[in-house]
mmCIF file of the C-alpha atoms, coordinates in Angstrom:
data_MODEL
# 
_entry.id   MODEL 
# 
loop_
_atom_site.group_PDB 
_atom_site.id 
_atom_site.type_symbol 
_atom_site.label_atom_id 
_atom_site.label_alt_id 
_atom_site.label_comp_id 
_atom_site.label_asym_id 
_atom_site.label_entity_id 
_atom_site.label_seq_id 
_atom_site.pdbx_PDB_ins_code 
_atom_site.Cartn_x 
_atom_site.Cartn_y 
_atom_site.Cartn_z 
_atom_site.occupancy 
_atom_site.B_iso_or_equiv 
_atom_site.pdbx_formal_charge 
_atom_site.auth_seq_id 
_atom_site.auth_comp_id 
_atom_site.auth_asym_id 
_atom_site.auth_atom_id 
_atom_site.pdbx_PDB_model_num 
ATOM 1   C CA . MET A 1 1   ? 70.131 89.539  22.035 1.00 0.00 ? 1   MET A CA 1 
ATOM 2   C CA . ALA A 1 2   ? 66.491 89.890  22.985 1.00 0.00 ? 2   ALA A CA 1 
ATOM 3   C CA . THR A 1 3   ? 65.550 91.651  26.173 1.00 0.00 ? 3   THR A CA 1 
ATOM 4   C CA . GLY A 1 4   ? 62.472 91.419  28.315 1.00 0.00 ? 4   GLY A CA 1 
ATOM 5   C CA . LEU A 1 5   ? 59.867 94.117  28.673 1.00 0.00 ? 5   LEU A CA 1 
ATOM 6   C CA . ASP A 1 6   ? 60.609 94.513  32.374 1.00 0.00 ? 6   ASP A CA 1 
ATOM 7   C CA . GLU A 1 7   ? 64.212 95.480  31.510 1.00 0.00 ? 7   GLU A CA 1 
ATOM 8   C CA . GLU A 1 8   ? 63.023 97.955  28.868 1.00 0.00 ? 8   GLU A CA 1 
ATOM 9   C CA . LEU A 1 9   ? 60.476 99.578  31.196 1.00 0.00 ? 9   LEU A CA 1 
ATOM 10  C CA . GLN A 1 10  ? 62.731 99.989  34.217 1.00 0.00 ? 10  GLN A CA 1 
ATOM 11  C CA . PRO A 1 11  ? 64.592 103.167 33.114 1.00 0.00 ? 11  PRO A CA 1 
ATOM 12  C CA . TYR A 1 12  ? 61.255 104.933 32.479 1.00 0.00 ? 12  TYR A CA 1 
ATOM 13  C CA . ILE A 1 13  ? 59.894 103.786 35.830 1.00 0.00 ? 13  ILE A CA 1 
ATOM 14  C CA . ASP A 1 14  ? 63.065 104.805 37.669 1.00 0.00 ? 14  ASP A CA 1 
ATOM 15  C CA . GLY A 1 15  ? 63.129 108.146 35.849 1.00 0.00 ? 15  GLY A CA 1 
ATOM 16  C CA . GLY A 1 16  ? 59.519 108.949 36.744 1.00 0.00 ? 16  GLY A CA 1 
ATOM 17  C CA . ARG A 1 17  ? 58.702 109.415 33.050 1.00 0.00 ? 17  ARG A CA 1 
ATOM 18  C CA . SER A 1 18  ? 55.249 109.892 31.504 1.00 0.00 ? 18  SER A CA 1 
ATOM 19  C CA . GLY A 1 19  ? 54.397 108.672 28.036 1.00 0.00 ? 19  GLY A CA 1 
ATOM 20  C CA . THR A 1 20  ? 53.891 105.636 25.869 1.00 0.00 ? 20  THR A CA 1 
ATOM 21  C CA . LEU A 1 21  ? 56.338 102.793 25.390 1.00 0.00 ? 21  LEU A CA 1 
ATOM 22  C CA . MET A 1 22  ? 55.634 101.270 21.984 1.00 0.00 ? 22  MET A CA 1 
ATOM 23  C CA . ILE A 1 23  ? 57.019 97.743  21.738 1.00 0.00 ? 23  ILE A CA 1 
ATOM 24  C CA . VAL A 1 24  ? 57.751 95.518  18.749 1.00 0.00 ? 24  VAL A CA 1 
ATOM 25  C CA . PHE A 1 25  ? 58.235 91.931  19.871 1.00 0.00 ? 25  PHE A CA 1 
ATOM 26  C CA . GLU A 1 26  ? 60.405 89.336  18.137 1.00 0.00 ? 26  GLU A CA 1 
ATOM 27  C CA . ASP A 1 27  ? 57.328 87.817  16.465 1.00 0.00 ? 27  ASP A CA 1 
ATOM 28  C CA . ASN A 1 28  ? 56.697 91.304  14.974 1.00 0.00 ? 28  ASN A CA 1 
ATOM 29  C CA . SER A 1 29  ? 53.566 91.839  17.085 1.00 0.00 ? 29  SER A CA 1 
ATOM 30  C CA . LEU A 1 30  ? 52.960 95.247  18.615 1.00 0.00 ? 30  LEU A CA 1 
ATOM 31  C CA . GLY A 1 31  ? 52.105 96.381  22.129 1.00 0.00 ? 31  GLY A CA 1 
ATOM 32  C CA . ARG A 1 32  ? 52.017 99.467  24.313 1.00 0.00 ? 32  ARG A CA 1 
ATOM 33  C CA . VAL A 1 33  ? 52.520 100.321 27.945 1.00 0.00 ? 33  VAL A CA 1 
ATOM 34  C CA . TYR A 1 34  ? 51.321 103.701 29.205 1.00 0.00 ? 34  TYR A CA 1 
ATOM 35  C CA . ILE A 1 35  ? 53.307 105.279 32.025 1.00 0.00 ? 35  ILE A CA 1 
ATOM 36  C CA . VAL A 1 36  ? 52.371 108.269 34.193 1.00 0.00 ? 36  VAL A CA 1 
ATOM 37  C CA . ASP A 1 37  ? 55.060 109.667 36.499 1.00 0.00 ? 37  ASP A CA 1 
ATOM 38  C CA . GLY A 1 38  ? 56.981 106.376 36.363 1.00 0.00 ? 38  GLY A CA 1 
ATOM 39  C CA . VAL A 1 39  ? 53.927 104.246 37.112 1.00 0.00 ? 39  VAL A CA 1 
ATOM 40  C CA . PRO A 1 40  ? 52.622 101.873 34.418 1.00 0.00 ? 40  PRO A CA 1 
ATOM 41  C CA . VAL A 1 41  ? 48.915 102.730 34.350 1.00 0.00 ? 41  VAL A CA 1 
ATOM 42  C CA . SER A 1 42  ? 47.604 100.697 31.416 1.00 0.00 ? 42  SER A CA 1 
ATOM 43  C CA . ALA A 1 43  ? 48.693 98.406  28.609 1.00 0.00 ? 43  ALA A CA 1 
ATOM 44  C CA . ARG A 1 44  ? 47.436 97.125  25.264 1.00 0.00 ? 44  ARG A CA 1 
ATOM 45  C CA . TYR A 1 45  ? 48.465 94.081  23.287 1.00 0.00 ? 45  TYR A CA 1 
ATOM 46  C CA . LYS A 1 46  ? 46.377 92.908  20.342 1.00 0.00 ? 46  LYS A CA 1 
ATOM 47  C CA . SER A 1 47  ? 42.822 92.634  21.758 1.00 0.00 ? 47  SER A CA 1 
ATOM 48  C CA . LEU A 1 48  ? 44.059 92.479  25.368 1.00 0.00 ? 48  LEU A CA 1 
ATOM 49  C CA . GLN A 1 49  ? 44.004 95.395  27.789 1.00 0.00 ? 49  GLN A CA 1 
ATOM 50  C CA . GLY A 1 50  ? 45.207 96.098  31.310 1.00 0.00 ? 50  GLY A CA 1 
ATOM 51  C CA . ALA A 1 51  ? 46.993 93.476  33.423 1.00 0.00 ? 51  ALA A CA 1 
ATOM 52  C CA . GLU A 1 52  ? 46.251 90.690  30.939 1.00 0.00 ? 52  GLU A CA 1 
ATOM 53  C CA . ALA A 1 53  ? 47.991 92.650  28.171 1.00 0.00 ? 53  ALA A CA 1 
ATOM 54  C CA . LEU A 1 54  ? 50.938 93.493  30.413 1.00 0.00 ? 54  LEU A CA 1 
ATOM 55  C CA . ASP A 1 55  ? 51.346 89.888  31.619 1.00 0.00 ? 55  ASP A CA 1 
ATOM 56  C CA . THR A 1 56  ? 51.371 88.663  28.017 1.00 0.00 ? 56  THR A CA 1 
ATOM 57  C CA . GLN A 1 57  ? 53.937 91.282  26.993 1.00 0.00 ? 57  GLN A CA 1 
ATOM 58  C CA . LEU A 1 58  ? 56.173 90.525  29.980 1.00 0.00 ? 58  LEU A CA 1 
ATOM 59  C CA . SER A 1 59  ? 56.473 86.920  28.795 1.00 0.00 ? 59  SER A CA 1 
ATOM 60  C CA . MET A 1 60  ? 57.619 87.857  25.275 1.00 0.00 ? 60  MET A CA 1 
ATOM 61  C CA . PRO A 1 61  ? 61.099 88.722  23.959 1.00 0.00 ? 61  PRO A CA 1 
ATOM 62  C CA . VAL A 1 62  ? 61.359 92.358  22.855 1.00 0.00 ? 62  VAL A CA 1 
ATOM 63  C CA . ALA A 1 63  ? 62.880 93.291  19.491 1.00 0.00 ? 63  ALA A CA 1 
ATOM 64  C CA . THR A 1 64  ? 62.647 97.107  19.680 1.00 0.00 ? 64  THR A CA 1 
ATOM 65  C CA . VAL A 1 65  ? 61.021 99.815  21.780 1.00 0.00 ? 65  VAL A CA 1 
ATOM 66  C CA . LYS A 1 66  ? 60.280 103.465 21.247 1.00 0.00 ? 66  LYS A CA 1 
ATOM 67  C CA . PHE A 1 67  ? 59.223 105.862 23.998 1.00 0.00 ? 67  PHE A CA 1 
ATOM 68  C CA . HIS A 1 68  ? 57.012 108.858 23.307 1.00 0.00 ? 68  HIS A CA 1 
ATOM 69  C CA . ASN A 1 69  ? 56.381 111.692 25.738 1.00 0.00 ? 69  ASN A CA 1 
ATOM 70  C CA . ASN A 1 70  ? 52.706 112.250 25.107 1.00 0.00 ? 70  ASN A CA 1 
ATOM 71  C CA . ALA A 1 71  ? 49.342 112.623 26.653 1.00 0.00 ? 71  ALA A CA 1 
ATOM 72  C CA . ASP A 1 72  ? 47.209 112.728 23.527 1.00 0.00 ? 72  ASP A CA 1 
ATOM 73  C CA . LEU A 1 73  ? 47.195 109.114 22.375 1.00 0.00 ? 73  LEU A CA 1 
ATOM 74  C CA . VAL A 1 74  ? 44.266 106.930 23.332 1.00 0.00 ? 74  VAL A CA 1 
ATOM 75  C CA . ARG A 1 75  ? 45.130 104.338 25.924 1.00 0.00 ? 75  ARG A CA 1 
ATOM 76  C CA . SER A 1 76  ? 43.396 101.344 27.370 1.00 0.00 ? 76  SER A CA 1 
ATOM 77  C CA . THR A 1 77  ? 40.536 102.127 29.690 1.00 0.00 ? 77  THR A CA 1 
ATOM 78  C CA . VAL A 1 78  ? 41.549 99.100  31.754 1.00 0.00 ? 78  VAL A CA 1 
ATOM 79  C CA . LEU A 1 79  ? 43.973 100.345 34.385 1.00 0.00 ? 79  LEU A CA 1 
ATOM 80  C CA . LEU A 1 80  ? 46.720 98.147  35.750 1.00 0.00 ? 80  LEU A CA 1 
ATOM 81  C CA . THR A 1 81  ? 46.374 96.684  39.194 1.00 0.00 ? 81  THR A CA 1 
ATOM 82  C CA . GLY A 1 82  ? 47.692 93.653  40.978 1.00 0.00 ? 82  GLY A CA 1 
ATOM 83  C CA . ALA A 1 83  ? 50.802 91.568  40.547 1.00 0.00 ? 83  ALA A CA 1 
ATOM 84  C CA . SER A 1 84  ? 51.851 92.781  37.087 1.00 0.00 ? 84  SER A CA 1 
ATOM 85  C CA . ALA A 1 85  ? 52.054 96.430  38.073 1.00 0.00 ? 85  ALA A CA 1 
ATOM 86  C CA . ASP A 1 86  ? 53.548 95.549  41.462 1.00 0.00 ? 86  ASP A CA 1 
ATOM 87  C CA . GLN A 1 87  ? 56.226 93.430  39.806 1.00 0.00 ? 87  GLN A CA 1 
ATOM 88  C CA . LEU A 1 88  ? 57.332 96.391  37.677 1.00 0.00 ? 88  LEU A CA 1 
ATOM 89  C CA . GLN A 1 89  ? 57.375 98.706  40.685 1.00 0.00 ? 89  GLN A CA 1 
ATOM 90  C CA . LYS A 1 90  ? 59.733 96.490  42.706 1.00 0.00 ? 90  LYS A CA 1 
ATOM 91  C CA . SER A 1 91  ? 62.593 98.998  42.684 1.00 0.00 ? 91  SER A CA 1 
ATOM 92  C CA . ARG A 1 92  ? 60.550 102.187 42.940 1.00 0.00 ? 92  ARG A CA 1 
ATOM 93  C CA . PRO A 1 93  ? 58.699 103.538 45.970 1.00 0.00 ? 93  PRO A CA 1 
ATOM 94  C CA . ALA A 1 94  ? 54.923 103.491 45.666 1.00 0.00 ? 94  ALA A CA 1 
ATOM 95  C CA . ALA A 1 95  ? 53.455 106.552 44.011 1.00 0.00 ? 95  ALA A CA 1 
ATOM 96  C CA . ALA A 1 96  ? 50.042 108.043 44.470 1.00 0.00 ? 96  ALA A CA 1 
ATOM 97  C CA . PRO A 1 97  ? 47.647 107.254 41.622 1.00 0.00 ? 97  PRO A CA 1 
ATOM 98  C CA . ALA A 1 98  ? 46.947 110.036 39.159 1.00 0.00 ? 98  ALA A CA 1 
ATOM 99  C CA . PRO A 1 99  ? 43.832 112.074 39.897 1.00 0.00 ? 99  PRO A CA 1 
ATOM 100 C CA . ALA A 1 100 ? 40.721 110.743 38.153 1.00 0.00 ? 100 ALA A CA 1 
ATOM 101 C CA . GLU A 1 101 ? 40.404 113.927 36.067 1.00 0.00 ? 101 GLU A CA 1 
ATOM 102 C CA . ALA A 1 102 ? 43.946 113.490 34.682 1.00 0.00 ? 102 ALA A CA 1 
ATOM 103 C CA . GLN A 1 103 ? 43.348 109.819 33.898 1.00 0.00 ? 103 GLN A CA 1 
ATOM 104 C CA . ASN A 1 104 ? 40.102 110.618 32.080 1.00 0.00 ? 104 ASN A CA 1 
ATOM 105 C CA . ALA A 1 105 ? 41.649 113.542 30.179 1.00 0.00 ? 105 ALA A CA 1 
ATOM 106 C CA . ALA A 1 106 ? 44.548 111.372 29.053 1.00 0.00 ? 106 ALA A CA 1 
ATOM 107 C CA . ARG A 1 107 ? 42.111 108.832 27.590 1.00 0.00 ? 107 ARG A CA 1 
ATOM 108 C CA . GLU A 1 108 ? 40.307 111.392 25.458 1.00 0.00 ? 108 GLU A CA 1 
ATOM 109 C CA . PRO A 1 109 ? 41.869 112.058 22.040 1.00 0.00 ? 109 PRO A CA 1 
ATOM 110 C CA . GLN A 1 110 ? 42.850 115.653 21.444 1.00 0.00 ? 110 GLN A CA 1 
ATOM 111 C CA . VAL A 1 111 ? 41.201 116.346 18.091 1.00 0.00 ? 111 VAL A CA 1 
ATOM 112 C CA . ALA A 1 112 ? 40.285 119.690 16.598 1.00 0.00 ? 112 ALA A CA 1 
ATOM 113 C CA . THR A 1 113 ? 36.609 120.311 16.015 1.00 0.00 ? 113 THR A CA 1 
ATOM 114 C CA . ASN A 1 114 ? 36.692 122.693 13.067 1.00 0.00 ? 114 ASN A CA 1 
ATOM 115 C CA . PRO A 1 115 ? 33.293 122.411 11.311 1.00 0.00 ? 115 PRO A CA 1 
ATOM 116 C CA . ASN A 1 116 ? 34.941 123.232 7.945  1.00 0.00 ? 116 ASN A CA 1 
ATOM 117 C CA . ALA A 1 117 ? 37.635 120.573 8.306  1.00 0.00 ? 117 ALA A CA 1 
ATOM 118 C CA . VAL A 1 118 ? 38.023 117.817 5.738  1.00 0.00 ? 118 VAL A CA 1 
ATOM 119 C CA . MET A 1 119 ? 37.447 114.469 7.440  1.00 0.00 ? 119 MET A CA 1 
ATOM 120 C CA . LEU A 1 120 ? 39.856 111.561 6.994  1.00 0.00 ? 120 LEU A CA 1 
ATOM 121 C CA . THR A 1 121 ? 38.156 108.852 4.915  1.00 0.00 ? 121 THR A CA 1 
ATOM 122 C CA . GLU A 1 122 ? 38.815 105.119 5.132  1.00 0.00 ? 122 GLU A CA 1 
ATOM 123 C CA . VAL A 1 123 ? 40.757 105.294 1.855  1.00 0.00 ? 123 VAL A CA 1 
ATOM 124 C CA . GLY A 1 124 ? 42.756 108.230 3.222  1.00 0.00 ? 124 GLY A CA 1 
ATOM 125 C CA . ARG A 1 125 ? 43.364 106.361 6.474  1.00 0.00 ? 125 ARG A CA 1 
ATOM 126 C CA . SER A 1 126 ? 44.694 103.369 4.539  1.00 0.00 ? 126 SER A CA 1 
ATOM 127 C CA . ARG A 1 127 ? 46.988 105.530 2.402  1.00 0.00 ? 127 ARG A CA 1 
ATOM 128 C CA . LEU A 1 128 ? 48.186 107.395 5.481  1.00 0.00 ? 128 LEU A CA 1 
ATOM 129 C CA . ALA A 1 129 ? 48.982 104.120 7.280  1.00 0.00 ? 129 ALA A CA 1 
ATOM 130 C CA . GLU A 1 130 ? 50.991 102.853 4.316  1.00 0.00 ? 130 GLU A CA 1 
ATOM 131 C CA . LEU A 1 131 ? 52.968 106.100 4.066  1.00 0.00 ? 131 LEU A CA 1 
ATOM 132 C CA . LEU A 1 132 ? 53.532 106.262 7.832  1.00 0.00 ? 132 LEU A CA 1 
ATOM 133 C CA . SER A 1 133 ? 55.041 102.759 7.809  1.00 0.00 ? 133 SER A CA 1 
ATOM 134 C CA . GLU A 1 134 ? 57.743 104.073 5.466  1.00 0.00 ? 134 GLU A CA 1 
ATOM 135 C CA . TYR A 1 135 ? 58.709 106.627 8.129  1.00 0.00 ? 135 TYR A CA 1 
ATOM 136 C CA . ILE A 1 136 ? 58.339 104.763 11.430 1.00 0.00 ? 136 ILE A CA 1 
ATOM 137 C CA . GLY A 1 137 ? 58.297 101.094 10.453 1.00 0.00 ? 137 GLY A CA 1 
ATOM 138 C CA . PRO A 1 138 ? 56.253 98.319  12.040 1.00 0.00 ? 138 PRO A CA 1 
ATOM 139 C CA . VAL A 1 139 ? 54.680 100.459 14.774 1.00 0.00 ? 139 VAL A CA 1 
ATOM 140 C CA . ALA A 1 140 ? 52.693 102.434 12.172 1.00 0.00 ? 140 ALA A CA 1 
ATOM 141 C CA . PRO A 1 141 ? 49.560 100.225 12.462 1.00 0.00 ? 141 PRO A CA 1 
ATOM 142 C CA . LEU A 1 142 ? 49.551 100.734 16.215 1.00 0.00 ? 142 LEU A CA 1 
ATOM 143 C CA . VAL A 1 143 ? 49.829 104.507 15.832 1.00 0.00 ? 143 VAL A CA 1 
ATOM 144 C CA . MET A 1 144 ? 47.018 104.489 13.275 1.00 0.00 ? 144 MET A CA 1 
ATOM 145 C CA . SER A 1 145 ? 44.822 102.383 15.556 1.00 0.00 ? 145 SER A CA 1 
ATOM 146 C CA . ASP A 1 146 ? 45.034 105.187 18.120 1.00 0.00 ? 146 ASP A CA 1 
ATOM 147 C CA . LEU A 1 147 ? 43.442 107.728 15.788 1.00 0.00 ? 147 LEU A CA 1 
ATOM 148 C CA . PRO A 1 148 ? 39.810 108.428 16.627 1.00 0.00 ? 148 PRO A CA 1 
ATOM 149 C CA . ALA A 1 149 ? 37.236 106.801 14.334 1.00 0.00 ? 149 ALA A CA 1 
ATOM 150 C CA . THR A 1 150 ? 36.296 110.226 12.986 1.00 0.00 ? 150 THR A CA 1 
ATOM 151 C CA . VAL A 1 151 ? 39.117 112.709 12.664 1.00 0.00 ? 151 VAL A CA 1 
ATOM 152 C CA . ASP A 1 152 ? 39.871 115.543 10.284 1.00 0.00 ? 152 ASP A CA 1 
ATOM 153 C CA . VAL A 1 153 ? 42.898 115.352 8.001  1.00 0.00 ? 153 VAL A CA 1 
ATOM 154 C CA . ASP A 1 154 ? 44.821 118.168 9.704  1.00 0.00 ? 154 ASP A CA 1 
ATOM 155 C CA . SER A 1 155 ? 44.383 116.642 13.159 1.00 0.00 ? 155 SER A CA 1 
ATOM 156 C CA . ALA A 1 156 ? 45.310 113.170 11.905 1.00 0.00 ? 156 ALA A CA 1 
ATOM 157 C CA . LEU A 1 157 ? 48.494 114.490 10.301 1.00 0.00 ? 157 LEU A CA 1 
ATOM 158 C CA . SER A 1 158 ? 49.364 116.422 13.446 1.00 0.00 ? 158 SER A CA 1 
ATOM 159 C CA . ILE A 1 159 ? 48.867 113.378 15.653 1.00 0.00 ? 159 ILE A CA 1 
ATOM 160 C CA . VAL A 1 160 ? 50.727 110.804 13.578 1.00 0.00 ? 160 VAL A CA 1 
ATOM 161 C CA . SER A 1 161 ? 53.568 113.104 12.500 1.00 0.00 ? 161 SER A CA 1 
ATOM 162 C CA . GLN A 1 162 ? 54.533 113.479 16.183 1.00 0.00 ? 162 GLN A CA 1 
ATOM 163 C CA . GLU A 1 163 ? 55.719 109.863 16.014 1.00 0.00 ? 163 GLU A CA 1 
ATOM 164 C CA . ILE A 1 164 ? 58.470 110.826 13.546 1.00 0.00 ? 164 ILE A CA 1 
ATOM 165 C CA . ASP A 1 165 ? 61.587 111.840 15.499 1.00 0.00 ? 165 ASP A CA 1 
ATOM 166 C CA . ASN A 1 166 ? 63.244 113.984 12.838 1.00 0.00 ? 166 ASN A CA 1 
ATOM 167 C CA . THR A 1 167 ? 61.558 117.372 12.210 1.00 0.00 ? 167 THR A CA 1 
ATOM 168 C CA . ARG A 1 168 ? 62.629 117.486 8.563  1.00 0.00 ? 168 ARG A CA 1 
ATOM 169 C CA . ARG A 1 169 ? 61.275 113.966 7.955  1.00 0.00 ? 169 ARG A CA 1 
ATOM 170 C CA . ALA A 1 170 ? 58.031 114.839 9.752  1.00 0.00 ? 170 ALA A CA 1 
ATOM 171 C CA . ALA A 1 171 ? 57.533 117.844 7.444  1.00 0.00 ? 171 ALA A CA 1 
ATOM 172 C CA . GLU A 1 172 ? 58.368 115.630 4.463  1.00 0.00 ? 172 GLU A CA 1 
ATOM 173 C CA . PHE A 1 173 ? 55.785 113.095 5.669  1.00 0.00 ? 173 PHE A CA 1 
ATOM 174 C CA . ILE A 1 174 ? 53.067 115.749 6.030  1.00 0.00 ? 174 ILE A CA 1 
ATOM 175 C CA . ALA A 1 175 ? 53.737 117.081 2.519  1.00 0.00 ? 175 ALA A CA 1 
ATOM 176 C CA . ALA A 1 176 ? 53.655 113.568 1.042  1.00 0.00 ? 176 ALA A CA 1 
ATOM 177 C CA . ALA A 1 177 ? 50.491 112.724 2.985  1.00 0.00 ? 177 ALA A CA 1 
ATOM 178 C CA . ARG A 1 178 ? 48.680 115.818 1.707  1.00 0.00 ? 178 ARG A CA 1 
ATOM 179 C CA . ARG A 1 179 ? 49.437 114.715 -1.868 1.00 0.00 ? 179 ARG A CA 1 
ATOM 180 C CA . ILE A 1 180 ? 47.879 111.260 -1.412 1.00 0.00 ? 180 ILE A CA 1 
ATOM 181 C CA . ILE A 1 181 ? 44.914 111.948 0.866  1.00 0.00 ? 181 ILE A CA 1 
# 
């Protein structure tokens, strides 16, 4: 039975969690809601960001969700305000917004800047996306879309392998990725 996004978000809001809720909807589309200390702070769905993305996602039946404790994935620069965020906060006391420095730092990708690093090419990015989908399923394109436009291979592997829950499988993924990139 399909659930709604509001039901899926509530435990993370109530628990004061910080991270990214990656959502696969019944139509197999992908979305994200970013939460800081139990407060949804931004959302992305297709080309939509902020409250518009959240409103769209709230109206759709959810197939699966996966929560990641992270601060290094790129999130929407459009912060949530208004009725959508208020609706999700109905059972939680109001929280102070995160300091501007923390919000800005969370938006910036954490990528190594080694001048001798091998950069990830478009062909490598495509191969990596295909391999990643074998490990994490339909959310792989969303994870790949969060990689910076220019990123070195080691940083890319570090970032995307964090999405694989099993340590052994993550190591297996990295080894396989190094063979094809």
